[in-house]
Short mmCIF file of C-alpha atoms in Angstrom, two decimals:
data_model
loop_
_atom_site.label_atom_id
_atom_site.label_comp_id
_atom_site.label_asym_id
_atom_site.label_seq_id
_atom_site.Cartn_x
_atom_site.Cartn_y
_atom_site.Cartn_z
CA MET A 1 -3.40 51.49 31.96
CA LYS A 2 -0.23 52.16 30.05
CA ASN A 3 1.57 49.52 32.04
CA LEU A 4 -1.19 47.06 31.27
CA LEU A 5 -0.90 47.75 27.54
CA LEU A 6 2.86 47.39 27.71
CA PHE A 7 2.44 44.12 29.55
CA LEU A 8 -0.02 42.87 26.93
CA ALA A 9 2.31 43.93 24.10
CA ARG A 10 5.23 42.22 25.75
CA PHE A 11 3.51 38.90 26.34
CA GLN A 12 1.21 38.90 23.32
CA GLY A 13 2.78 35.71 21.97
CA LEU A 14 2.22 33.84 25.20
CA LEU A 15 -1.34 35.16 25.54
CA VAL A 16 -2.37 34.27 22.00
CA PHE A 17 -0.71 30.87 22.45
CA GLY A 18 -2.72 30.25 25.62
CA VAL A 19 -6.02 31.33 24.08
CA LEU A 20 -5.55 29.21 20.94
CA GLU A 21 -4.51 26.15 22.96
CA VAL A 22 -7.56 26.46 25.19
CA ILE A 23 -9.84 26.71 22.14
CA SER A 24 -8.19 23.71 20.45
CA LEU A 25 -8.30 21.54 23.54
CA TYR A 26 -11.91 22.50 24.18
CA LEU A 27 -12.84 21.46 20.63
CA PHE A 28 -10.82 18.25 21.00
CA VAL A 29 -12.29 17.23 24.33
CA THR A 30 -15.88 17.96 23.36
CA SER A 31 -15.62 16.35 19.93
CA SER A 32 -16.26 12.86 21.29
CA SER A 33 -19.79 13.49 22.53
CA TYR A 34 -22.68 12.26 20.45
CA GLN A 35 -24.93 15.18 21.29
CA ARG A 36 -22.75 17.88 19.79
CA ALA A 37 -23.67 18.75 16.22
CA ALA A 38 -20.44 20.48 15.37
CA PHE A 39 -19.42 22.38 12.31
CA PHE A 40 -15.83 21.24 12.67
CA ASN A 41 -16.07 17.72 11.37
CA SER A 42 -15.78 15.97 8.05
CA ALA A 43 -19.57 15.84 7.60
CA ASN A 44 -19.69 19.54 6.79
CA ALA A 45 -20.48 20.35 3.19
CA TYR A 46 -17.06 21.64 2.06
CA ALA A 47 -14.99 18.85 3.58
CA GLY A 48 -17.57 16.36 2.31
CA VAL A 49 -17.18 17.57 -1.27
CA VAL A 50 -13.38 17.34 -1.09
CA LEU A 51 -13.45 13.87 0.45
CA ALA A 52 -16.03 12.65 -2.07
CA ARG A 53 -13.80 13.86 -4.90
CA ARG A 54 -10.80 12.13 -3.38
CA THR A 55 -12.80 8.91 -3.16
CA GLU A 56 -13.77 9.19 -6.82
CA VAL A 57 -10.09 9.29 -7.74
CA LEU A 58 -9.12 6.45 -5.42
CA ASP A 59 -12.09 4.33 -6.53
CA TYR A 60 -10.50 3.90 -9.89
CA PHE A 61 -7.47 2.20 -8.40
CA HIS A 62 -9.55 -0.09 -6.21
CA LEU A 63 -11.91 -1.42 -8.86
CA GLY A 64 -10.56 -4.94 -8.71
CA ALA A 65 -10.78 -5.29 -4.96
CA LEU A 66 -14.21 -3.64 -4.96
CA ASN A 67 -15.56 -6.11 -7.47
CA GLN A 68 -14.34 -8.99 -5.36
CA GLN A 69 -16.02 -7.52 -2.31
CA LEU A 70 -19.33 -6.99 -4.14
CA LEU A 71 -19.18 -10.44 -5.64
CA ALA A 72 -18.72 -12.03 -2.24
CA GLU A 73 -21.57 -10.03 -0.79
CA ASN A 74 -23.87 -10.82 -3.72
CA ALA A 75 -23.15 -14.48 -3.24
CA ARG A 76 -24.11 -14.29 0.38
CA LEU A 77 -27.30 -12.38 -0.38
CA ARG A 78 -28.27 -14.84 -3.09
CA GLN A 79 -27.77 -17.64 -0.64
CA GLN A 80 -30.21 -16.01 1.73
CA LEU A 81 -32.87 -16.10 -0.97
CA TYR A 82 -32.76 -19.89 -1.02
CA PRO A 83 -35.17 -21.38 1.46
CA PRO A 84 -33.49 -23.26 4.31
CA ASP A 85 -33.39 -27.06 4.19
CA THR A 86 -36.04 -27.46 6.80
CA SER A 87 -38.66 -25.01 5.60
CA ARG A 88 -40.75 -27.38 3.44
CA ARG A 89 -40.26 -30.53 5.46
CA GLN A 90 -43.14 -30.19 7.84
CA ALA A 91 -45.30 -33.26 8.11
CA ASP A 92 -48.92 -32.96 7.04
CA SER A 93 -50.00 -34.18 10.44
CA LEU A 94 -48.33 -34.92 13.74
CA ALA A 95 -48.96 -37.67 16.23
CA VAL A 96 -49.84 -36.54 19.76
CA PRO A 97 -50.44 -38.68 22.90
CA PRO A 98 -53.85 -40.34 23.22
CA ALA A 99 -56.71 -38.59 24.87
CA PRO A 100 -56.91 -39.22 28.65
CA GLY A 101 -60.20 -41.11 28.53
CA ASP A 102 -59.28 -43.32 25.57
CA THR A 103 -58.89 -46.88 26.82
CA LEU A 104 -57.69 -48.14 23.42
CA ARG A 105 -54.85 -45.62 23.59
CA ARG A 106 -55.14 -44.66 19.93
CA PRO A 107 -52.67 -41.95 18.82
CA ARG A 108 -54.32 -38.79 17.60
CA TYR A 109 -53.21 -36.68 14.65
CA VAL A 110 -53.29 -32.91 14.46
CA ARG A 111 -52.42 -30.49 11.71
CA PRO A 112 -49.05 -28.82 12.25
CA ALA A 113 -50.54 -25.35 12.10
CA GLN A 114 -52.36 -25.98 15.34
CA ARG A 115 -49.34 -27.39 17.10
CA PRO A 116 -46.00 -26.77 15.39
CA ASP A 117 -43.32 -29.44 15.54
CA THR A 118 -40.87 -28.17 18.12
CA LEU A 119 -37.96 -30.10 16.59
CA LEU A 120 -38.43 -28.30 13.30
CA LEU A 121 -38.93 -24.98 15.07
CA ALA A 122 -35.54 -25.32 16.73
CA GLN A 123 -33.86 -25.80 13.36
CA GLN A 124 -35.56 -22.86 11.73
CA ARG A 125 -33.37 -20.00 10.68
CA LEU A 126 -33.90 -16.60 12.17
CA ALA A 127 -35.38 -14.05 9.80
CA ALA A 128 -32.46 -12.76 7.76
CA ARG A 129 -34.26 -9.62 6.76
CA ASP A 130 -35.72 -8.12 9.89
CA PRO A 131 -38.37 -5.67 8.64
CA ASN A 132 -37.99 -3.52 11.75
CA TYR A 133 -34.42 -2.59 10.80
CA PRO A 134 -34.37 -1.26 7.21
CA LEU A 135 -30.86 -0.71 5.82
CA VAL A 136 -29.53 2.39 4.05
CA PRO A 137 -26.60 1.48 1.77
CA ALA A 138 -23.66 3.90 1.97
CA ARG A 139 -20.15 4.35 0.67
CA VAL A 140 -17.23 5.08 3.02
CA ILE A 141 -15.49 8.18 1.69
CA ASN A 142 -13.01 8.73 4.50
CA ASN A 143 -11.69 6.34 7.10
CA THR A 144 -9.02 6.37 9.77
CA LEU A 145 -7.63 3.20 11.25
CA ARG A 146 -4.65 3.76 13.45
CA SER A 147 -5.59 6.64 15.71
CA VAL A 148 -6.80 6.05 19.24
CA ASP A 149 -10.24 7.37 18.27
CA ASN A 150 -11.16 6.46 14.72
CA TYR A 151 -13.96 7.88 12.58
CA PHE A 152 -15.22 7.35 9.07
CA THR A 153 -17.34 9.51 6.78
CA LEU A 154 -20.26 8.23 4.69
CA ASN A 155 -21.86 9.67 1.58
CA VAL A 156 -25.39 9.55 3.00
CA GLY A 157 -27.01 12.06 5.31
CA LEU A 158 -30.21 13.40 6.78
CA ALA A 159 -31.80 13.41 3.29
CA ASP A 160 -31.40 9.61 3.15
CA GLY A 161 -32.88 9.06 6.59
CA VAL A 162 -29.59 8.83 8.47
CA ARG A 163 -29.77 10.20 12.00
CA PRO A 164 -27.09 10.54 14.70
CA GLY A 165 -26.93 7.47 16.91
CA LEU A 166 -27.84 4.87 14.27
CA GLY A 167 -25.69 1.76 13.89
CA VAL A 168 -23.48 0.99 10.87
CA LEU A 169 -22.87 -2.52 9.49
CA ALA A 170 -20.60 -3.88 6.80
CA ALA A 171 -21.09 -7.21 5.04
CA ALA A 172 -18.57 -8.71 7.43
CA GLY A 173 -19.96 -7.35 10.70
CA VAL A 174 -20.59 -4.36 12.92
CA VAL A 175 -18.41 -1.32 12.13
CA GLY A 176 -19.68 1.67 14.11
CA ARG A 177 -22.29 4.23 14.91
CA ILE A 178 -23.34 7.55 13.31
CA LYS A 179 -22.06 10.56 15.22
CA THR A 180 -23.22 13.56 13.21
CA ALA A 181 -25.04 13.96 9.93
CA THR A 182 -25.58 16.83 7.54
CA ASP A 183 -27.88 16.77 4.52
CA HIS A 184 -25.72 14.54 2.35
CA TYR A 185 -22.86 13.33 4.50
CA ALA A 186 -22.49 11.65 7.86
CA THR A 187 -19.59 11.01 10.21
CA ALA A 188 -19.57 7.80 12.18
CA THR A 189 -17.60 6.72 15.22
CA SER A 190 -15.83 3.54 14.22
CA LEU A 191 -15.92 0.44 16.40
CA LEU A 192 -12.22 1.31 16.71
CA HIS A 193 -12.93 4.22 19.06
CA SER A 194 -12.11 4.34 22.75
CA LYS A 195 -15.68 5.28 23.67
CA THR A 196 -17.59 2.90 21.41
CA SER A 197 -19.12 -0.04 23.17
CA VAL A 198 -21.41 -2.57 21.49
CA SER A 199 -23.75 -4.85 23.38
CA ALA A 200 -22.89 -8.40 22.32
CA LYS A 201 -23.49 -12.02 23.13
CA ILE A 202 -21.80 -15.34 22.50
CA LYS A 203 -23.96 -17.13 19.98
CA ARG A 204 -23.40 -20.61 21.41
CA ASP A 205 -24.81 -20.01 24.88
CA ASN A 206 -26.29 -16.48 24.72
CA THR A 207 -23.99 -15.08 27.43
CA PHE A 208 -24.04 -11.35 26.92
CA GLY A 209 -21.23 -8.86 27.34
CA SER A 210 -19.99 -5.75 25.66
CA VAL A 211 -17.35 -5.25 23.00
CA HIS A 212 -14.90 -2.37 23.10
CA TRP A 213 -11.61 -1.55 21.47
CA PRO A 214 -8.48 -1.15 23.62
CA GLY A 215 -6.77 1.12 21.11
CA ASP A 216 -3.89 -0.81 19.59
CA ASP A 217 -4.62 -3.48 16.99
CA PRO A 218 -7.32 -2.68 14.40
CA THR A 219 -8.09 -6.38 13.85
CA GLN A 220 -8.81 -7.19 17.50
CA ALA A 221 -11.22 -6.03 20.21
CA LEU A 222 -12.07 -7.00 23.77
CA LEU A 223 -15.25 -8.68 24.99
CA ASP A 224 -16.05 -7.65 28.57
CA ASP A 225 -18.43 -8.84 31.26
CA ILE A 226 -18.25 -12.58 30.57
CA PRO A 227 -18.32 -14.16 34.05
CA ARG A 228 -15.39 -16.38 35.03
CA GLN A 229 -17.48 -19.46 35.54
CA ASN A 230 -18.59 -19.53 31.88
CA LYS A 231 -16.89 -21.98 29.56
CA LEU A 232 -15.34 -20.37 26.49
CA VAL A 233 -14.03 -21.93 23.30
CA VAL A 234 -11.58 -20.35 20.86
CA GLY A 235 -13.52 -19.65 17.69
CA ASP A 236 -16.86 -18.95 19.42
CA THR A 237 -18.99 -16.60 17.35
CA VAL A 238 -19.85 -13.26 18.96
CA VAL A 239 -22.92 -11.43 17.64
CA THR A 240 -24.91 -8.36 18.65
CA SER A 241 -27.36 -8.97 21.46
CA GLY A 242 -30.25 -6.82 20.29
CA TYR A 243 -30.51 -5.45 23.84
CA ASN A 244 -30.34 -1.90 22.57
CA ALA A 245 -32.24 -0.55 19.63
CA ILE A 246 -29.14 0.22 17.55
CA PHE A 247 -28.45 -3.16 15.96
CA PRO A 248 -30.84 -6.05 15.34
CA GLU A 249 -30.06 -9.27 17.16
CA GLY A 250 -27.52 -11.66 15.70
CA VAL A 251 -25.30 -9.41 13.57
CA PHE A 252 -21.80 -10.86 13.40
CA ILE A 253 -19.08 -8.98 15.31
CA GLY A 254 -16.15 -11.39 15.47
CA THR A 255 -14.82 -14.67 16.80
CA VAL A 256 -13.05 -15.41 20.06
CA ALA A 257 -9.30 -15.40 19.41
CA SER A 258 -8.01 -15.99 22.94
CA PHE A 259 -9.11 -15.65 26.54
CA VAL A 260 -7.28 -15.41 29.84
CA LYS A 261 -8.39 -15.47 33.44
CA GLU A 262 -6.77 -12.65 35.36
CA PRO A 263 -6.25 -13.18 39.09
CA ASP A 264 -7.92 -9.97 40.28
CA LYS A 265 -10.98 -9.90 38.04
CA ASN A 266 -14.39 -11.54 38.10
CA PHE A 267 -14.61 -11.59 34.34
CA TRP A 268 -12.70 -13.25 31.55
CA THR A 269 -10.42 -11.09 29.44
CA VAL A 270 -11.54 -12.17 25.97
CA HIS A 271 -9.81 -11.08 22.77
CA LEU A 272 -11.96 -11.05 19.64
CA ARG A 273 -10.84 -11.22 16.05
CA LEU A 274 -13.12 -8.64 14.42
CA GLY A 275 -15.15 -9.77 11.43
CA ALA A 276 -15.01 -6.46 9.56
CA ASP A 277 -11.70 -5.56 7.95
CA PHE A 278 -11.41 -1.86 8.75
CA SER A 279 -8.46 -1.37 6.44
CA ASN A 280 -10.57 -1.75 3.31
CA LEU A 281 -14.00 -0.69 4.51
CA THR A 282 -15.91 0.42 1.41
CA TYR A 283 -19.63 -0.34 1.33
CA VAL A 284 -21.58 -0.26 4.56
CA TYR A 285 -25.22 -0.15 5.65
CA VAL A 286 -26.75 2.27 8.12
CA VAL A 287 -29.30 0.48 10.29
CA THR A 288 -32.42 2.54 10.80
CA ASN A 289 -34.93 1.32 13.31
CA ARG A 290 -38.67 1.71 13.07
CA THR A 291 -39.55 0.73 16.61
CA ARG A 292 -36.81 2.64 18.35
CA PRO A 293 -38.78 5.65 19.68
CA ALA A 294 -41.39 3.35 21.21
CA ARG A 295 -38.72 1.13 22.69
CA ASP A 296 -36.67 3.99 24.11
CA THR A 297 -39.77 5.48 25.69
CA VAL A 298 -40.75 2.31 27.45
CA GLU A 299 -37.18 1.70 28.61
CA ALA A 300 -36.86 5.25 29.89
CA ARG A 301 -40.08 4.82 31.85
CA ALA A 302 -39.07 1.50 33.34
CA LEU A 303 -35.52 2.37 34.31
CA PRO A 304 -34.38 4.93 36.85
CA PRO A 305 -32.44 7.75 35.17
CA ALA A 306 -29.23 5.74 34.93
CA GLY A 307 -25.80 6.73 33.68
CA LYS A 308 -23.83 5.12 30.93
CA GLU A 309 -24.69 1.55 31.85
CA GLY A 310 -28.23 1.92 30.59
CA ARG A 311 -27.30 3.45 27.27
CA ARG A 312 -25.14 0.65 25.95
CA MET B 1 1.95 45.76 -3.71
CA LYS B 2 4.70 43.70 -2.14
CA THR B 3 2.49 42.93 0.88
CA VAL B 4 -0.36 41.78 -1.36
CA GLY B 5 2.06 39.52 -3.23
CA LEU B 6 3.32 38.09 0.04
CA LEU B 7 -0.22 37.41 1.31
CA LEU B 8 -1.24 35.79 -1.98
CA GLY B 9 1.90 33.66 -1.93
CA GLN B 10 1.17 32.46 1.60
CA ALA B 11 -2.47 31.76 0.76
CA LEU B 12 -1.31 29.69 -2.21
CA ARG B 13 1.12 27.78 0.03
CA TYR B 14 -1.72 27.08 2.47
CA VAL B 15 -3.94 25.70 -0.30
CA VAL B 16 -1.16 23.59 -1.82
CA TYR B 17 -0.07 22.07 1.50
CA THR B 18 -3.69 21.32 2.44
CA LEU B 19 -4.63 19.72 -0.88
CA VAL B 20 -1.46 17.65 -1.21
CA HIS B 21 -1.87 16.46 2.36
CA VAL B 22 -5.56 15.57 2.09
CA PHE B 23 -5.44 14.03 -1.37
CA ILE B 24 -2.19 12.11 -1.28
CA ILE B 25 -0.16 12.12 1.90
CA SER B 26 -2.92 11.32 4.40
CA ARG B 27 -3.35 7.89 2.77
CA LEU B 28 0.23 6.84 3.43
CA VAL B 29 1.15 4.87 6.53
CA LEU B 30 4.66 3.68 7.39
CA PHE B 31 5.05 0.37 9.29
CA ASP B 32 1.43 0.64 10.52
CA ALA B 33 2.60 3.29 12.98
CA GLY B 34 3.99 6.29 11.10
CA TRP B 35 2.08 9.08 9.43
CA CYS B 36 3.45 11.95 7.45
CA PHE B 37 2.45 15.31 8.92
CA PHE B 38 3.18 16.97 5.64
CA TYR B 39 1.06 20.05 6.38
CA LEU B 40 3.55 21.08 9.09
CA GLY B 41 5.73 22.33 6.25
CA PHE B 42 3.37 25.28 5.96
CA VAL B 43 4.14 26.42 9.50
CA LEU B 44 7.81 25.36 9.59
CA PHE B 45 8.81 27.11 6.38
CA LEU B 46 7.16 30.48 7.09
CA PRO B 47 9.52 33.46 6.62
CA LEU B 48 11.92 34.05 9.51
CA GLY B 49 10.57 37.50 10.33
CA THR B 50 6.92 36.46 10.71
CA PRO B 51 5.45 37.96 13.95
CA VAL B 52 4.75 35.36 16.66
CA VAL B 53 1.04 36.14 16.79
CA VAL B 54 0.67 35.67 13.02
CA GLN B 55 2.54 32.37 13.21
CA LEU B 56 0.28 31.15 15.99
CA LEU B 57 -2.89 32.12 14.11
CA LEU B 58 -1.71 30.50 10.88
CA ALA B 59 -0.77 27.30 12.71
CA PHE B 60 -4.18 27.28 14.41
CA GLY B 61 -5.95 27.70 11.07
CA MET B 62 -3.91 24.95 9.43
CA GLY B 63 -4.45 22.60 12.38
CA LEU B 64 -8.18 23.25 12.42
CA THR B 65 -8.40 22.51 8.69
CA MET B 66 -6.76 19.15 9.32
CA ASP B 67 -9.07 18.50 12.27
CA ILE B 68 -12.05 18.92 9.99
CA PHE B 69 -10.73 16.24 7.65
CA TYR B 70 -9.59 13.87 10.40
CA ASP B 71 -12.60 14.46 12.74
CA THR B 72 -10.32 15.08 15.67
CA GLY B 73 -11.94 18.21 17.09
CA GLY B 74 -8.93 20.37 17.93
CA LEU B 75 -6.12 17.85 18.26
CA HIS B 76 -4.11 18.86 15.19
CA ALA B 77 -4.71 22.52 16.01
CA ALA B 78 -3.43 22.15 19.58
CA ALA B 79 -0.22 20.44 18.48
CA ALA B 80 0.35 22.85 15.58
CA VAL B 81 -0.11 25.91 17.84
CA LEU B 82 2.45 24.44 20.23
CA LEU B 83 4.81 23.96 17.29
CA ALA B 84 4.36 27.60 16.22
CA PHE B 85 5.00 28.73 19.79
CA VAL B 86 8.26 26.78 20.07
CA ARG B 87 9.49 27.71 16.58
CA PRO B 88 10.78 31.26 17.43
CA ALA B 89 12.66 29.87 20.45
CA VAL B 90 14.36 27.22 18.33
CA LEU B 91 15.21 29.84 15.71
CA ARG B 92 16.78 31.98 18.45
CA LEU B 93 18.84 29.02 19.73
CA LEU B 94 20.11 28.23 16.25
CA ARG B 95 20.94 31.86 15.37
CA PRO B 96 24.26 32.22 13.52
CA ARG B 97 26.98 34.26 15.27
CA ASP B 98 26.16 37.45 13.40
CA GLY B 99 22.37 37.07 13.41
CA TYR B 100 20.02 36.27 10.59
CA ASP B 101 20.51 37.97 7.24
CA ALA B 102 17.62 39.80 5.61
CA ALA B 103 17.73 37.29 2.75
CA ASP B 104 17.81 34.25 5.06
CA ALA B 105 14.92 31.82 5.03
CA VAL B 106 14.23 28.34 6.31
CA ASN B 107 16.01 26.69 3.42
CA VAL B 108 18.41 23.78 3.49
CA HIS B 109 20.54 25.32 0.72
CA PHE B 110 21.03 28.70 2.47
CA MET B 111 21.41 27.59 6.06
CA GLY B 112 23.29 24.31 5.60
CA PRO B 113 22.16 20.77 6.36
CA ALA B 114 23.24 20.80 10.03
CA TRP B 115 21.19 23.93 10.81
CA PHE B 116 18.20 22.73 8.84
CA LEU B 117 18.10 19.18 10.18
CA THR B 118 18.40 20.35 13.80
CA PHE B 119 15.61 22.86 13.24
CA LEU B 120 13.36 20.29 11.56
CA GLY B 121 14.15 17.41 13.91
CA VAL B 122 13.60 19.30 17.15
CA LEU B 123 10.36 20.98 16.09
CA VAL B 124 8.82 17.88 14.53
CA LEU B 125 9.72 15.86 17.63
CA VAL B 126 8.05 18.41 19.91
CA HIS B 127 4.96 18.39 17.72
CA HIS B 128 4.70 14.60 17.52
CA LEU B 129 5.20 14.07 21.25
CA ALA B 130 2.45 16.59 22.00
CA PHE B 131 0.17 15.19 19.29
CA PHE B 132 0.36 11.51 20.18
CA LEU B 133 0.26 11.99 23.94
CA LEU B 134 -2.76 14.29 23.60
CA GLU B 135 -4.46 11.85 21.28
CA LEU B 136 -3.97 9.05 23.77
CA GLY B 137 -5.12 11.15 26.71
CA SER B 138 -3.24 8.87 29.10
CA PHE B 139 -0.07 6.81 29.37
CA ARG B 140 -1.52 3.44 28.32
CA HIS B 141 0.29 1.70 25.46
CA PHE B 142 3.20 4.05 26.08
CA GLY B 143 5.68 1.94 24.14
CA PHE B 144 3.42 1.76 21.10
CA THR B 145 2.89 5.53 21.26
CA LEU B 146 6.65 6.07 21.32
CA ALA B 147 6.94 3.78 18.28
CA LYS B 148 4.30 5.91 16.55
CA VAL B 149 6.21 9.09 17.45
CA GLY B 150 9.46 7.62 16.15
CA ALA B 151 8.07 6.31 12.88
CA SER B 152 6.07 9.47 12.19
CA TRP B 153 9.05 11.63 13.07
CA ALA B 154 11.26 9.85 10.54
CA PHE B 155 8.54 9.90 7.88
CA THR B 156 7.68 13.60 8.32
CA CYS B 157 11.33 14.72 8.45
CA VAL B 158 12.29 12.79 5.30
CA ALA B 159 9.22 14.05 3.42
CA LEU B 160 9.86 17.69 4.36
CA LEU B 161 13.56 17.35 3.52
CA ILE B 162 12.60 16.05 0.09
CA VAL B 163 10.24 19.01 -0.36
CA GLN B 164 13.09 21.36 0.52
CA LEU B 165 15.58 19.72 -1.84
CA LEU B 166 13.14 19.61 -4.74
CA PHE B 167 11.14 22.79 -4.53
CA PHE B 168 13.16 25.43 -2.68
CA PRO B 169 15.47 27.82 -4.54
CA VAL B 170 19.16 26.95 -4.42
CA ARG B 171 20.36 30.56 -4.84
CA ARG B 172 19.26 33.59 -2.90
CA LEU B 173 17.01 35.95 -4.77
CA ARG B 174 18.47 39.33 -5.62
CA GLN B 175 16.98 41.80 -3.20
#
């Protein structure tokens, strides 16, 4: 017993070192999982208050840039209020082929409501304000950019209807996903995180793939799972696919910057230029989803209990 | 009374390093690859006679505070604990011929620039290597990680040297 105590006294530094390292590494390794509602993150009340105060101070110095950003966004929103060119151009009646028994072959006319003009339908804009995905406006009060796993903190929380797992948009595109939330603050995993993956599609031909960040350049990301036989064009728009219930369909992610065919892969290696500028992320929107529980239930019933592939 | 004063002084140092780091320093980035790990000053400039266990616990607390602000789980804590573990060994290596004086402290004016810069450079390098390799979790982008280590190392060392030159006493206090 005495020897044991002597041993402990002699190596106390090493022992304490080992214990503390194990605790730290455990916290570090488990901090990436969505399920863990941890105390040790910037959404906790004390850190939230400090970060909010810091943002108040910094806000003052950013007023000019902020105004520009709001102005640009207002302009875009105002534009959405205008009806599209095609919306009021429907003909009162449409000609359809003659009835089969009509020997005079007279054209018939029908009202468009009964049989919509398919040409006009194709030009119609998609609903800009999808009522199934209400938005919660939020302010970014903390943001990292150049780590391998980046996070940002928002000034909204459970009280505003923010729940872990919801998507986060900025005016310029997808930016991340909520990881944990407390009453008034929430921490989100940025799109610039090694484990974030967003289901996406190329707008031109609806080929779907997934976007992830390789960990170096905060303005670029990779688009995976585009088969080699598909034609790609530099500048193609990449939007969310709507295949999961996190983002509505058609939210801008980025444009194709370059693509290469690698000899040993079945898929293109596509580099995207991200739409959102993560270096000055300020106002964002948390996407809540009304139909999500119903959708998740039906998908869980239909699919075998799959691993990560199903959760994208 | 002296112990209470010492504890209060250290608590004040902890608060000052944390607040300065969170409010000001954490926003600064050098060449898109270098951060200033200003809060390391708290651990590095502890008194020479601090017991190892106390050093480790203080480094863990400081690291965990930073983890809360950076959302990194225990990454800062792990690297800071490693730093606190290596610190006594480096101090032993750099010991002057006749040992440390009772009035000695980690201070560029007392110990001389050569002693201080070696101490600072070695420990900050160990910390940054551990930090960035842990953060990466693999050896991808190894060159870029080394660039990050280099830039951060320079930034942190210069910042802490400036702190020493500006805020540390030039003369030894009368015992």
